PDB file of C-alpha atoms in Angstrom:
ATOM      1  CA  MET A   1      21.514  21.486  -3.003  1.00 53.00           C
ATOM      2  CA  ASN A   2      20.335  24.970  -2.156  1.00 62.00           C
ATOM      3  CA  LEU A   3      16.750  26.074  -2.170  1.00 68.00           C
ATOM      4  CA  ARG A   4      16.629  28.955  -4.652  1.00 81.00           C
ATOM      5  CA  PRO A   5      13.876  28.263  -7.209  1.00 85.00           C
ATOM      6  CA  SER A   6      16.289  28.164 -10.130  1.00 89.00           C
ATOM      7  CA  ALA A   7      18.575  25.716  -8.356  1.00 88.00           C
ATOM      8  CA  LEU A   8      15.608  23.580  -7.388  1.00 90.00           C
ATOM      9  CA  ARG A   9      14.396  23.516 -10.985  1.00 91.00           C
ATOM     10  CA  GLN A  10      17.873  22.520 -12.137  1.00 91.00           C
ATOM     11  CA  TRP A  11      18.018  19.769  -9.528  1.00 91.00           C
ATOM     12  CA  LEU A  12      14.597  18.396 -10.547  1.00 91.00           C
ATOM     13  CA  GLY A  13      15.585  18.629 -14.196  1.00 91.00           C
ATOM     14  CA  ALA A  14      18.710  16.581 -13.569  1.00 91.00           C
ATOM     15  CA  TRP A  15      16.617  13.800 -12.053  1.00 92.00           C
ATOM     16  CA  ALA A  16      13.899  14.057 -14.695  1.00 91.00           C
ATOM     17  CA  ALA A  17      16.581  13.331 -17.312  1.00 91.00           C
ATOM     18  CA  TYR A  18      16.531   9.712 -16.138  1.00 92.00           C
ATOM     19  CA  LEU A  19      12.842   9.340 -17.056  1.00 92.00           C
ATOM     20  CA  LYS A  20      12.043   7.819 -20.431  1.00 92.00           C
ATOM     21  CA  ALA A  21       8.726   8.014 -22.307  1.00 92.00           C
ATOM     22  CA  GLY A  22       7.662   4.563 -21.164  1.00 93.00           C
ATOM     23  CA  ASP A  23       8.498   5.446 -17.567  1.00 93.00           C
ATOM     24  CA  LEU A  24       6.063   8.343 -17.710  1.00 94.00           C
ATOM     25  CA  LEU A  25       3.432   5.967 -19.084  1.00 94.00           C
ATOM     26  CA  VAL A  26       4.027   3.505 -16.239  1.00 94.00           C
ATOM     27  CA  LEU A  27       3.892   6.333 -13.672  1.00 95.00           C
ATOM     28  CA  ALA A  28       0.625   7.601 -15.164  1.00 95.00           C
ATOM     29  CA  LEU A  29      -0.848   4.088 -15.013  1.00 96.00           C
ATOM     30  CA  ALA A  30       0.321   3.775 -11.408  1.00 95.00           C
ATOM     31  CA  LEU A  31      -1.414   7.031 -10.466  1.00 95.00           C
ATOM     32  CA  VAL A  32      -4.583   5.855 -12.241  1.00 96.00           C
ATOM     33  CA  ALA A  33      -4.391   2.629 -10.206  1.00 94.00           C
ATOM     34  CA  CYS A  34      -4.085   4.726  -7.016  1.00 93.00           C
ATOM     35  CA  GLY A  35      -7.108   6.803  -7.972  1.00 92.00           C
ATOM     36  CA  LEU A  36      -9.185   3.763  -8.912  1.00 92.00           C
ATOM     37  CA  SER A  37      -8.343   2.027  -5.651  1.00 90.00           C
ATOM     38  CA  VAL A  38      -9.460   5.085  -3.683  1.00 88.00           C
ATOM     39  CA  VAL A  39     -12.730   5.306  -5.631  1.00 85.00           C
ATOM     40  CA  THR A  40     -13.561   1.614  -5.365  1.00 83.00           C
ATOM     41  CA  LEU A  41     -12.269   0.821  -1.873  1.00 82.00           C
ATOM     42  CA  TRP A  42     -13.014   3.968   0.113  1.00 80.00           C
ATOM     43  CA  GLN A  43     -16.697   4.305  -0.756  1.00 71.00           C
ATOM     44  CA  GLY A  44     -17.885   1.492   1.528  1.00 61.00           C
ATOM     45  CA  GLY A  45     -19.475   3.729   4.136  1.00 67.00           C
ATOM     46  CA  ARG A  46     -21.878   5.503   1.807  1.00 75.00           C
ATOM     47  CA  PRO A  47     -25.489   4.707   2.713  1.00 81.00           C
ATOM     48  CA  ASP A  48     -28.215   4.291   0.122  1.00 82.00           C
ATOM     49  CA  ARG A  49     -31.352   3.510   2.186  1.00 87.00           C
ATOM     50  CA  ALA A  50     -32.896   4.549   5.488  1.00 90.00           C
ATOM     51  CA  VAL A  51     -34.917   2.026   7.491  1.00 91.00           C
ATOM     52  CA  ILE A  52     -37.380   3.571   9.940  1.00 93.00           C
ATOM     53  CA  LYS A  53     -38.955   1.363  12.594  1.00 93.00           C
ATOM     54  CA  SER A  54     -41.768   2.091  14.998  1.00 92.00           C
ATOM     55  CA  GLY A  55     -42.691  -0.222  17.871  1.00 90.00           C
ATOM     56  CA  GLY A  56     -40.294  -2.863  16.501  1.00 88.00           C
ATOM     57  CA  ARG A  57     -41.971  -3.019  13.073  1.00 92.00           C
ATOM     58  CA  VAL A  58     -40.615  -1.491   9.873  1.00 92.00           C
ATOM     59  CA  PHE A  59     -42.566   1.710   9.348  1.00 91.00           C
ATOM     60  CA  ALA A  60     -40.859   2.835   6.133  1.00 90.00           C
ATOM     61  CA  GLU A  61     -37.825   2.131   3.946  1.00 91.00           C
ATOM     62  CA  VAL A  62     -36.824   5.116   1.868  1.00 91.00           C
ATOM     63  CA  ASP A  63     -34.077   5.857  -0.631  1.00 89.00           C
ATOM     64  CA  LEU A  64     -31.618   8.550   0.396  1.00 87.00           C
ATOM     65  CA  THR A  65     -32.005  10.394  -2.886  1.00 86.00           C
ATOM     66  CA  VAL A  66     -34.942  12.770  -2.562  1.00 87.00           C
ATOM     67  CA  PRO A  67     -35.329  15.176   0.356  1.00 91.00           C
ATOM     68  CA  ARG A  68     -38.469  14.505   2.374  1.00 91.00           C
ATOM     69  CA  ILE A  69     -39.868  14.608   5.894  1.00 92.00           C
ATOM     70  CA  LEU A  70     -41.652  11.690   7.579  1.00 92.00           C
ATOM     71  CA  GLU A  71     -43.907  11.823  10.628  1.00 93.00           C
ATOM     72  CA  VAL A  72     -43.628   8.536  12.536  1.00 92.00           C
ATOM     73  CA  PRO A  73     -46.316   7.891  15.173  1.00 92.00           C
ATOM     74  CA  GLY A  74     -45.342   6.432  18.542  1.00 91.00           C
ATOM     75  CA  PRO A  75     -46.782   6.136  22.083  1.00 92.00           C
ATOM     76  CA  LEU A  76     -45.717   9.689  23.005  1.00 92.00           C
ATOM     77  CA  GLY A  77     -46.595  11.401  19.744  1.00 92.00           C
ATOM     78  CA  ALA A  78     -45.026  11.916  16.346  1.00 93.00           C
ATOM     79  CA  THR A  79     -41.283  11.694  15.661  1.00 93.00           C
ATOM     80  CA  ARG A  80     -40.242  13.797  12.688  1.00 94.00           C
ATOM     81  CA  ILE A  81     -37.510  12.280  10.492  1.00 94.00           C
ATOM     82  CA  GLU A  82     -35.823  14.338   7.822  1.00 94.00           C
ATOM     83  CA  ILE A  83     -34.267  12.714   4.766  1.00 93.00           C
ATOM     84  CA  GLN A  84     -31.772  14.441   2.478  1.00 91.00           C
ATOM     85  CA  PRO A  85     -29.581  13.041  -0.320  1.00 89.00           C
ATOM     86  CA  GLY A  86     -26.972  10.849   1.401  1.00 86.00           C
ATOM     87  CA  ARG A  87     -28.034  11.601   4.970  1.00 90.00           C
ATOM     88  CA  ALA A  88     -30.906  11.522   7.439  1.00 92.00           C
ATOM     89  CA  ARG A  89     -31.701  12.754  10.958  1.00 94.00           C
ATOM     90  CA  VAL A  90     -34.325  12.798  13.627  1.00 94.00           C
ATOM     91  CA  ALA A  91     -35.465  16.403  13.413  1.00 93.00           C
ATOM     92  CA  ALA A  92     -37.881  16.338  16.341  1.00 93.00           C
ATOM     93  CA  ASP A  93     -39.005  13.793  18.930  1.00 93.00           C
ATOM     94  CA  PRO A  94     -41.422  13.986  21.861  1.00 93.00           C
ATOM     95  CA  GLY A  95     -39.064  11.988  24.142  1.00 90.00           C
ATOM     96  CA  PRO A  96     -37.738  13.611  27.345  1.00 92.00           C
ATOM     97  CA  ARG A  97     -33.957  13.405  26.759  1.00 92.00           C
ATOM     98  CA  GLN A  98     -33.663  14.037  23.011  1.00 93.00           C
ATOM     99  CA  TYR A  99     -30.660  11.738  22.525  1.00 93.00           C
ATOM    100  CA  CYS A 100     -31.694  10.746  19.009  1.00 91.00           C
ATOM    101  CA  VAL A 101     -32.241  14.365  17.989  1.00 93.00           C
ATOM    102  CA  ARG A 102     -28.891  15.468  19.367  1.00 93.00           C
ATOM    103  CA  GLN A 103     -27.097  12.774  17.312  1.00 92.00           C
ATOM    104  CA  GLY A 104     -27.651  15.068  14.353  1.00 92.00           C
ATOM    105  CA  TRP A 105     -27.199  13.975  10.758  1.00 93.00           C
ATOM    106  CA  LEU A 106     -26.381  10.315  10.106  1.00 90.00           C
ATOM    107  CA  SER A 107     -24.316   9.846   6.966  1.00 86.00           C
ATOM    108  CA  ARG A 108     -22.553   6.470   7.197  1.00 83.00           C
ATOM    109  CA  ALA A 109     -24.034   3.058   6.391  1.00 82.00           C
ATOM    110  CA  GLY A 110     -24.772   1.237   9.625  1.00 82.00           C
ATOM    111  CA  ALA A 111     -25.400   4.405  11.660  1.00 86.00           C
ATOM    112  CA  VAL A 112     -28.470   4.244  13.919  1.00 91.00           C
ATOM    113  CA  ALA A 113     -30.444   6.802  15.936  1.00 92.00           C
ATOM    114  CA  ILE A 114     -32.866   5.363  18.467  1.00 93.00           C
ATOM    115  CA  CYS A 115     -35.649   7.328  20.150  1.00 92.00           C
ATOM    116  CA  ALA A 116     -36.379   4.729  22.831  1.00 93.00           C
ATOM    117  CA  PRO A 117     -39.217   6.490  24.711  1.00 93.00           C
ATOM    118  CA  ASN A 118     -41.213   6.864  21.516  1.00 93.00           C
ATOM    119  CA  GLN A 119     -40.101   3.427  20.209  1.00 93.00           C
ATOM    120  CA  VAL A 120     -38.820   4.881  16.915  1.00 93.00           C
ATOM    121  CA  SER A 121     -35.491   4.079  15.278  1.00 93.00           C
ATOM    122  CA  LEU A 122     -33.738   5.344  12.169  1.00 93.00           C
ATOM    123  CA  ALA A 123     -30.996   3.200  10.591  1.00 91.00           C
ATOM    124  CA  LEU A 124     -28.976   3.742   7.428  1.00 89.00           C
ATOM    125  CA  SER A 125     -28.060   0.759   5.292  1.00 84.00           C
ATOM    126  CA  GLY A 126     -25.643   0.524   2.385  1.00 75.00           C
ATOM    127  CA  GLY A 127     -23.764  -1.820   0.049  1.00 62.00           C
ATOM    128  CA  ASN A 128     -21.275  -2.877   2.686  1.00 58.00           C
ATOM    129  CA  ALA A 129     -22.047  -1.316   6.004  1.00 51.00           C
ATOM    130  CA  ASP A 130     -19.323  -0.634   8.530  1.00 53.00           C
ATOM    131  CA  TYR A 131     -19.420  -2.699  11.678  1.00 59.00           C
ATOM    132  CA  ASP A 132     -20.600  -1.004  14.820  1.00 58.00           C
ATOM    133  CA  SER A 133     -18.407  -3.279  16.903  1.00 61.00           C
ATOM    134  CA  LEU A 134     -15.623  -5.786  16.272  1.00 61.00           C
ATOM    135  CA  ASN A 135     -13.669  -8.065  18.522  1.00 63.00           C
ATOM    136  CA  TYR A 136     -10.624 -10.203  17.877  1.00 61.00           C
TER     137      TYR A 136
ATOM    138  CA  MET B   1      51.346 -31.593   5.540  1.00 63.00           C
ATOM    139  CA  THR B   2      49.204 -34.116   3.695  1.00 71.00           C
ATOM    140  CA  PRO B   3      45.894 -32.800   2.493  1.00 69.00           C
ATOM    141  CA  SER B   4      42.918 -34.017   4.512  1.00 75.00           C
ATOM    142  CA  THR B   5      40.597 -36.382   2.658  1.00 77.00           C
ATOM    143  CA  THR B   6      37.478 -35.060   4.398  1.00 83.00           C
ATOM    144  CA  GLU B   7      38.229 -31.393   3.993  1.00 83.00           C
ATOM    145  CA  ILE B   8      35.688 -29.521   1.917  1.00 84.00           C
ATOM    146  CA  ILE B   9      37.130 -26.694  -0.075  1.00 85.00           C
ATOM    147  CA  LEU B  10      34.725 -24.049  -1.341  1.00 87.00           C
ATOM    148  CA  ARG B  11      35.970 -22.157  -4.326  1.00 90.00           C
ATOM    149  CA  PRO B  12      33.772 -19.120  -4.679  1.00 90.00           C
ATOM    150  CA  SER B  13      33.519 -17.948  -8.246  1.00 92.00           C
ATOM    151  CA  ALA B  14      33.609 -14.323  -9.344  1.00 92.00           C
ATOM    152  CA  GLU B  15      29.824 -14.481  -9.527  1.00 91.00           C
ATOM    153  CA  ASP B  16      29.613 -15.650  -5.901  1.00 93.00           C
ATOM    154  CA  HIS B  17      31.744 -12.721  -4.785  1.00 94.00           C
ATOM    155  CA  ARG B  18      29.588 -10.331  -6.757  1.00 94.00           C
ATOM    156  CA  VAL B  19      26.337 -11.707  -5.297  1.00 95.00           C
ATOM    157  CA  ALA B  20      27.774 -11.512  -1.782  1.00 95.00           C
ATOM    158  CA  ARG B  21      28.940  -7.931  -2.266  1.00 95.00           C
ATOM    159  CA  HIS B  22      25.634  -6.738  -3.671  1.00 96.00           C
ATOM    160  CA  ALA B  23      23.609  -8.663  -1.074  1.00 96.00           C
ATOM    161  CA  ALA B  24      25.715  -7.054   1.663  1.00 96.00           C
ATOM    162  CA  ALA B  25      24.912  -3.589   0.304  1.00 96.00           C
ATOM    163  CA  ALA B  26      21.198  -4.450   0.142  1.00 96.00           C
ATOM    164  CA  ILE B  27      21.256  -5.810   3.706  1.00 96.00           C
ATOM    165  CA  VAL B  28      22.915  -2.632   5.004  1.00 96.00           C
ATOM    166  CA  LEU B  29      20.198  -0.532   3.361  1.00 95.00           C
ATOM    167  CA  THR B  30      17.436  -2.707   4.853  1.00 94.00           C
ATOM    168  CA  VAL B  31      18.897  -2.524   8.357  1.00 93.00           C
ATOM    169  CA  ALA B  32      19.436   1.240   8.090  1.00 93.00           C
ATOM    170  CA  GLU B  33      15.898   1.665   6.822  1.00 91.00           C
ATOM    171  CA  ALA B  34      14.524  -0.285   9.792  1.00 90.00           C
ATOM    172  CA  ALA B  35      15.652   2.615  12.003  1.00 89.00           C
ATOM    173  CA  ILE B  36      13.295   5.033  10.234  1.00 87.00           C
ATOM    174  CA  PRO B  37      10.002   5.377  12.098  1.00 85.00           C
ATOM    175  CA  LEU B  38       7.061   4.758   9.763  1.00 81.00           C
ATOM    176  CA  PRO B  39       3.413   5.624  10.245  1.00 75.00           C
ATOM    177  CA  LEU B  40       1.985   2.379   8.878  1.00 76.00           C
ATOM    178  CA  PRO B  41       3.324  -1.167   8.941  1.00 71.00           C
ATOM    179  CA  GLY B  42       4.069  -2.184   5.383  1.00 69.00           C
ATOM    180  CA  VAL B  43       4.847   1.278   4.049  1.00 86.00           C
ATOM    181  CA  LYS B  44       8.627   1.346   3.582  1.00 87.00           C
ATOM    182  CA  PRO B  45      10.920   2.992   1.052  1.00 90.00           C
ATOM    183  CA  GLY B  46      12.495  -0.376   0.210  1.00 91.00           C
ATOM    184  CA  LEU B  47      15.898   1.118  -0.568  1.00 94.00           C
ATOM    185  CA  ALA B  48      17.434  -2.349  -0.946  1.00 95.00           C
ATOM    186  CA  ASN B  49      15.518  -2.649  -4.200  1.00 95.00           C
ATOM    187  CA  ILE B  50      17.850  -0.048  -5.700  1.00 96.00           C
ATOM    188  CA  ILE B  51      20.597  -2.669  -5.469  1.00 96.00           C
ATOM    189  CA  VAL B  52      18.324  -5.338  -6.933  1.00 96.00           C
ATOM    190  CA  LEU B  53      17.533  -3.072  -9.896  1.00 96.00           C
ATOM    191  CA  VAL B  54      21.200  -2.327 -10.514  1.00 95.00           C
ATOM    192  CA  VAL B  55      22.120  -6.022 -10.342  1.00 96.00           C
ATOM    193  CA  LEU B  56      19.230  -6.865 -12.666  1.00 95.00           C
ATOM    194  CA  ALA B  57      20.343  -4.334 -15.255  1.00 94.00           C
ATOM    195  CA  ARG B  58      24.025  -5.215 -15.063  1.00 94.00           C
ATOM    196  CA  TRP B  59      24.231  -8.897 -14.208  1.00 93.00           C
ATOM    197  CA  GLY B  60      20.856 -10.351 -15.116  1.00 94.00           C
ATOM    198  CA  TRP B  61      17.797 -11.815 -13.442  1.00 95.00           C
ATOM    199  CA  ARG B  62      19.431 -14.863 -11.832  1.00 96.00           C
ATOM    200  CA  GLU B  63      21.843 -12.756  -9.801  1.00 96.00           C
ATOM    201  CA  ALA B  64      19.084 -10.303  -8.908  1.00 96.00           C
ATOM    202  CA  VAL B  65      17.065 -13.224  -7.477  1.00 97.00           C
ATOM    203  CA  TRP B  66      20.068 -14.335  -5.405  1.00 97.00           C
ATOM    204  CA  VAL B  67      20.659 -10.829  -4.056  1.00 97.00           C
ATOM    205  CA  ALA B  68      16.989 -10.154  -3.281  1.00 97.00           C
ATOM    206  CA  LEU B  69      16.358 -13.447  -1.488  1.00 96.00           C
ATOM    207  CA  LEU B  70      19.646 -13.355   0.457  1.00 97.00           C
ATOM    208  CA  ARG B  71      18.698  -9.828   1.487  1.00 96.00           C
ATOM    209  CA  VAL B  72      15.308 -11.006   2.813  1.00 96.00           C
ATOM    210  CA  LEU B  73      16.849 -13.932   4.706  1.00 96.00           C
ATOM    211  CA  VAL B  74      19.837 -12.182   6.268  1.00 96.00           C
ATOM    212  CA  SER B  75      18.114  -8.913   7.148  1.00 94.00           C
ATOM    213  CA  SER B  76      15.334 -10.868   8.878  1.00 94.00           C
ATOM    214  CA  LEU B  77      17.993 -12.706  10.915  1.00 95.00           C
ATOM    215  CA  LEU B  78      19.708  -9.436  11.822  1.00 95.00           C
ATOM    216  CA  LEU B  79      16.444  -7.731  12.797  1.00 92.00           C
ATOM    217  CA  GLY B  80      15.082 -10.726  14.712  1.00 92.00           C
ATOM    218  CA  GLN B  81      12.234 -11.170  12.257  1.00 89.00           C
ATOM    219  CA  PHE B  82      13.177 -14.570  10.850  1.00 93.00           C
ATOM    220  CA  LEU B  83      10.038 -16.740  10.448  1.00 93.00           C
ATOM    221  CA  ALA B  84       7.923 -13.961  12.021  1.00 91.00           C
ATOM    222  CA  PRO B  85       4.931 -12.670  10.021  1.00 90.00           C
ATOM    223  CA  GLY B  86       6.997  -9.771   8.700  1.00 89.00           C
ATOM    224  CA  PHE B  87       9.493 -12.213   7.198  1.00 93.00           C
ATOM    225  CA  PHE B  88       6.823 -14.034   5.202  1.00 94.00           C
ATOM    226  CA  LEU B  89       5.317 -10.747   4.022  1.00 92.00           C
ATOM    227  CA  SER B  90       8.750  -9.595   2.927  1.00 93.00           C
ATOM    228  CA  LEU B  91       9.453 -12.926   1.205  1.00 95.00           C
ATOM    229  CA  ALA B  92       6.101 -12.930  -0.612  1.00 95.00           C
ATOM    230  CA  GLY B  93       6.660  -9.358  -1.753  1.00 95.00           C
ATOM    231  CA  SER B  94      10.161 -10.143  -2.992  1.00 96.00           C
ATOM    232  CA  VAL B  95       9.110 -13.270  -4.875  1.00 97.00           C
ATOM    233  CA  ALA B  96       6.241 -11.412  -6.563  1.00 97.00           C
ATOM    234  CA  SER B  97       8.391  -8.442  -7.508  1.00 96.00           C
ATOM    235  CA  LEU B  98      11.187 -10.695  -8.835  1.00 97.00           C
ATOM    236  CA  ALA B  99       8.638 -12.469 -11.023  1.00 97.00           C
ATOM    237  CA  VAL B 100       7.421  -9.133 -12.381  1.00 97.00           C
ATOM    238  CA  LEU B 101      10.994  -7.900 -12.860  1.00 96.00           C
ATOM    239  CA  GLY B 102      11.703 -11.041 -14.869  1.00 95.00           C
ATOM    240  CA  LEU B 103       8.973  -9.935 -17.269  1.00 95.00           C
ATOM    241  CA  ALA B 104       9.592  -6.171 -17.070  1.00 94.00           C
ATOM    242  CA  MET B 105      13.262  -6.500 -18.020  1.00 92.00           C
ATOM    243  CA  HIS B 106      12.113  -7.568 -21.488  1.00 93.00           C
ATOM    244  CA  LEU B 107      10.296  -4.276 -22.089  1.00 91.00           C
ATOM    245  CA  PRO B 108      12.036  -2.312 -24.849  1.00 91.00           C
ATOM    246  CA  GLY B 109      14.918  -0.503 -23.146  1.00 87.00           C
ATOM    247  CA  ARG B 110      14.657   2.499 -25.422  1.00 89.00           C
ATOM    248  CA  ALA B 111      11.368   3.588 -23.824  1.00 91.00           C
ATOM    249  CA  PHE B 112      11.349   1.853 -20.439  1.00 94.00           C
ATOM    250  CA  GLY B 113      14.129   2.464 -17.928  1.00 92.00           C
ATOM    251  CA  PRO B 114      14.780   1.423 -14.329  1.00 94.00           C
ATOM    252  CA  VAL B 115      11.917   3.664 -13.159  1.00 95.00           C
ATOM    253  CA  SER B 116       9.357   1.517 -15.010  1.00 96.00           C
ATOM    254  CA  GLN B 117      10.839  -1.660 -13.573  1.00 96.00           C
ATOM    255  CA  SER B 118      10.947  -0.125 -10.111  1.00 96.00           C
ATOM    256  CA  VAL B 119       7.316   1.035 -10.105  1.00 96.00           C
ATOM    257  CA  LEU B 120       6.054  -2.276 -11.530  1.00 96.00           C
ATOM    258  CA  ALA B 121       8.112  -4.238  -9.000  1.00 96.00           C
ATOM    259  CA  ALA B 122       6.819  -2.049  -6.158  1.00 96.00           C
ATOM    260  CA  PHE B 123       3.221  -2.783  -7.162  1.00 96.00           C
ATOM    261  CA  ALA B 124       4.020  -6.502  -7.420  1.00 96.00           C
ATOM    262  CA  HIS B 125       5.595  -6.252  -3.969  1.00 95.00           C
ATOM    263  CA  ILE B 126       2.456  -4.882  -2.312  1.00 94.00           C
ATOM    264  CA  GLY B 127       0.392  -7.357  -4.349  1.00 95.00           C
ATOM    265  CA  GLY B 128       2.356 -10.333  -3.041  1.00 95.00           C
ATOM    266  CA  GLN B 129       2.211  -9.012   0.508  1.00 93.00           C
ATOM    267  CA  LEU B 130      -1.528  -8.409   0.339  1.00 92.00           C
ATOM    268  CA  VAL B 131      -2.190 -11.934  -0.935  1.00 94.00           C
ATOM    269  CA  VAL B 132      -0.285 -13.422   2.013  1.00 93.00           C
ATOM    270  CA  ALA B 133      -1.835 -10.956   4.461  1.00 91.00           C
ATOM    271  CA  ARG B 134      -5.375 -11.644   3.243  1.00 91.00           C
ATOM    272  CA  ALA B 135      -4.941 -15.421   3.013  1.00 93.00           C
ATOM    273  CA  TRP B 136      -3.155 -15.925   6.291  1.00 91.00           C
ATOM    274  CA  LEU B 137      -2.519 -13.012   8.657  1.00 88.00           C
ATOM    275  CA  VAL B 138      -5.725 -10.957   8.428  1.00 83.00           C
ATOM    276  CA  PRO B 139      -8.345 -13.242   6.881  1.00 84.00           C
ATOM    277  CA  HIS B 140     -10.754 -10.414   6.298  1.00 80.00           C
ATOM    278  CA  ASP B 141     -11.366  -8.036   3.396  1.00 80.00           C
ATOM    279  CA  GLY B 142     -10.527  -5.162   5.755  1.00 79.00           C
ATOM    280  CA  VAL B 143      -6.864  -5.374   4.650  1.00 84.00           C
ATOM    281  CA  PHE B 144      -7.890  -4.070   1.236  1.00 87.00           C
ATOM    282  CA  TYR B 145      -9.003  -0.835   2.880  1.00 84.00           C
ATOM    283  CA  LEU B 146      -5.293   0.072   3.036  1.00 87.00           C
ATOM    284  CA  VAL B 147      -4.660  -0.623  -0.660  1.00 91.00           C
ATOM    285  CA  PRO B 148      -4.870   3.060  -1.745  1.00 92.00           C
ATOM    286  CA  VAL B 149      -2.201   3.981   0.821  1.00 92.00           C
ATOM    287  CA  PHE B 150       0.050   1.123  -0.292  1.00 93.00           C
ATOM    288  CA  ALA B 151      -0.494   1.942  -3.966  1.00 94.00           C
ATOM    289  CA  LEU B 152       0.460   5.572  -3.440  1.00 94.00           C
ATOM    290  CA  ALA B 153       3.555   4.537  -1.461  1.00 94.00           C
ATOM    291  CA  ALA B 154       4.492   2.051  -4.206  1.00 95.00           C
ATOM    292  CA  THR B 155       4.212   4.776  -6.849  1.00 96.00           C
ATOM    293  CA  LEU B 156       6.252   7.292  -4.866  1.00 95.00           C
ATOM    294  CA  PHE B 157       8.985   4.963  -3.605  1.00 95.00           C
ATOM    295  CA  GLY B 158       9.040   3.100  -6.915  1.00 95.00           C
ATOM    296  CA  LEU B 159       9.794   6.387  -8.658  1.00 96.00           C
ATOM    297  CA  VAL B 160      12.461   7.470  -6.161  1.00 96.00           C
ATOM    298  CA  ASN B 161      14.208   4.072  -6.071  1.00 96.00           C
ATOM    299  CA  GLY B 162      14.054   3.810  -9.852  1.00 96.00           C
ATOM    300  CA  LEU B 163      15.640   7.229 -10.267  1.00 95.00           C
ATOM    301  CA  MET B 164      18.423   6.345  -7.859  1.00 95.00           C
ATOM    302  CA  ALA B 165      19.040   3.033  -9.645  1.00 95.00           C
ATOM    303  CA  ALA B 166      19.124   4.844 -13.010  1.00 94.00           C
ATOM    304  CA  ARG B 167      21.651   7.327 -11.688  1.00 94.00           C
ATOM    305  CA  LEU B 168      23.814   4.641 -10.088  1.00 93.00           C
ATOM    306  CA  LEU B 169      23.807   2.686 -13.346  1.00 93.00           C
ATOM    307  CA  GLN B 170      24.861   5.753 -15.290  1.00 91.00           C
ATOM    308  CA  GLU B 171      27.554   6.858 -12.862  1.00 89.00           C
ATOM    309  CA  THR B 172      29.063   3.375 -12.568  1.00 86.00           C
ATOM    310  CA  SER B 173      29.111   2.734 -16.305  1.00 82.00           C
ATOM    311  CA  SER B 174      32.435   4.578 -16.733  1.00 67.00           C
ATOM    312  CA  PRO B 175      35.486   2.299 -17.282  1.00 60.00           C
ATOM    313  CA  THR B 176      37.128   3.303 -13.978  1.00 57.00           C
ATOM    314  CA  ALA B 177      34.062   2.315 -12.002  1.00 57.00           C
ATOM    315  CA  GLN B 178      33.918  -0.997 -13.848  1.00 57.00           C
ATOM    316  CA  GLN B 179      37.504  -1.712 -12.868  1.00 54.00           C
ATOM    317  CA  ALA B 180      36.652  -1.021  -9.246  1.00 54.00           C
ATOM    318  CA  GLY B 181      34.115  -3.822  -9.605  1.00 53.00           C
ATOM    319  CA  VAL B 182      30.978  -1.860  -8.767  1.00 50.00           C
TER     320      VAL B 182
END
């Protein structure tokens, strides 16, 4: 087999001659099954709610559908949490090390950002959240 | 010399010879395929199924079952996998795909060729393996996360194996090839 386009087309055509109408139907159904399995099985990590806690108590539970900004009070001041469709982040925090701010956008179910000095946490929850640790 | 009274004489029939010959070809393909490095356990071309498809089309379902199951048993012995988890996965996949082939062979032959049978059998194969894997080896729904990969592999390798089986069937349907006993 050489790789000139015409020869390649001829080679593919020779193999395609073995396909019957029903075979094409079966192949199409198989590809649909592949697509469906991707859609249904690879969407597990999508979050639908954000749970915001302050001082260990739930401060707010919001849907991740409408963009909004929340000011959460804590011992050091206000932590600003930004919500956007499908994701959320700690936009600003009065804590000294800024770990929760530097985590950036959270977009998977089960993801958590904790601003320990100000006792504020932001967690995303979803239909079936990923595990944050597993052992066997 | 007088014939021994305890001697057991096996008289293999023509069918036995045929099953042995086809099973040997399938085993060779399995062992050769085991040398190919693969990114994921469970994703294999399954070239031995070409032989099973040819036997199914030419000699019927019973012989295809013999060839497929002998292939699973002997190749697991050769590869040191006998009674290991991989053996049971392989066996479950083969049993499921043979069951589906038993049904698929009754599809109207004018519209459905070996490619249809091959793709359907490949899906049955991953189905059977997943049932065993989920029920016994990885008792967690996490195994289903790999289903899209397996389904795509089943479609691709089902198509390729089916095409090769179709071509083999066509090329060996000439009278000279029949005489050679292919």
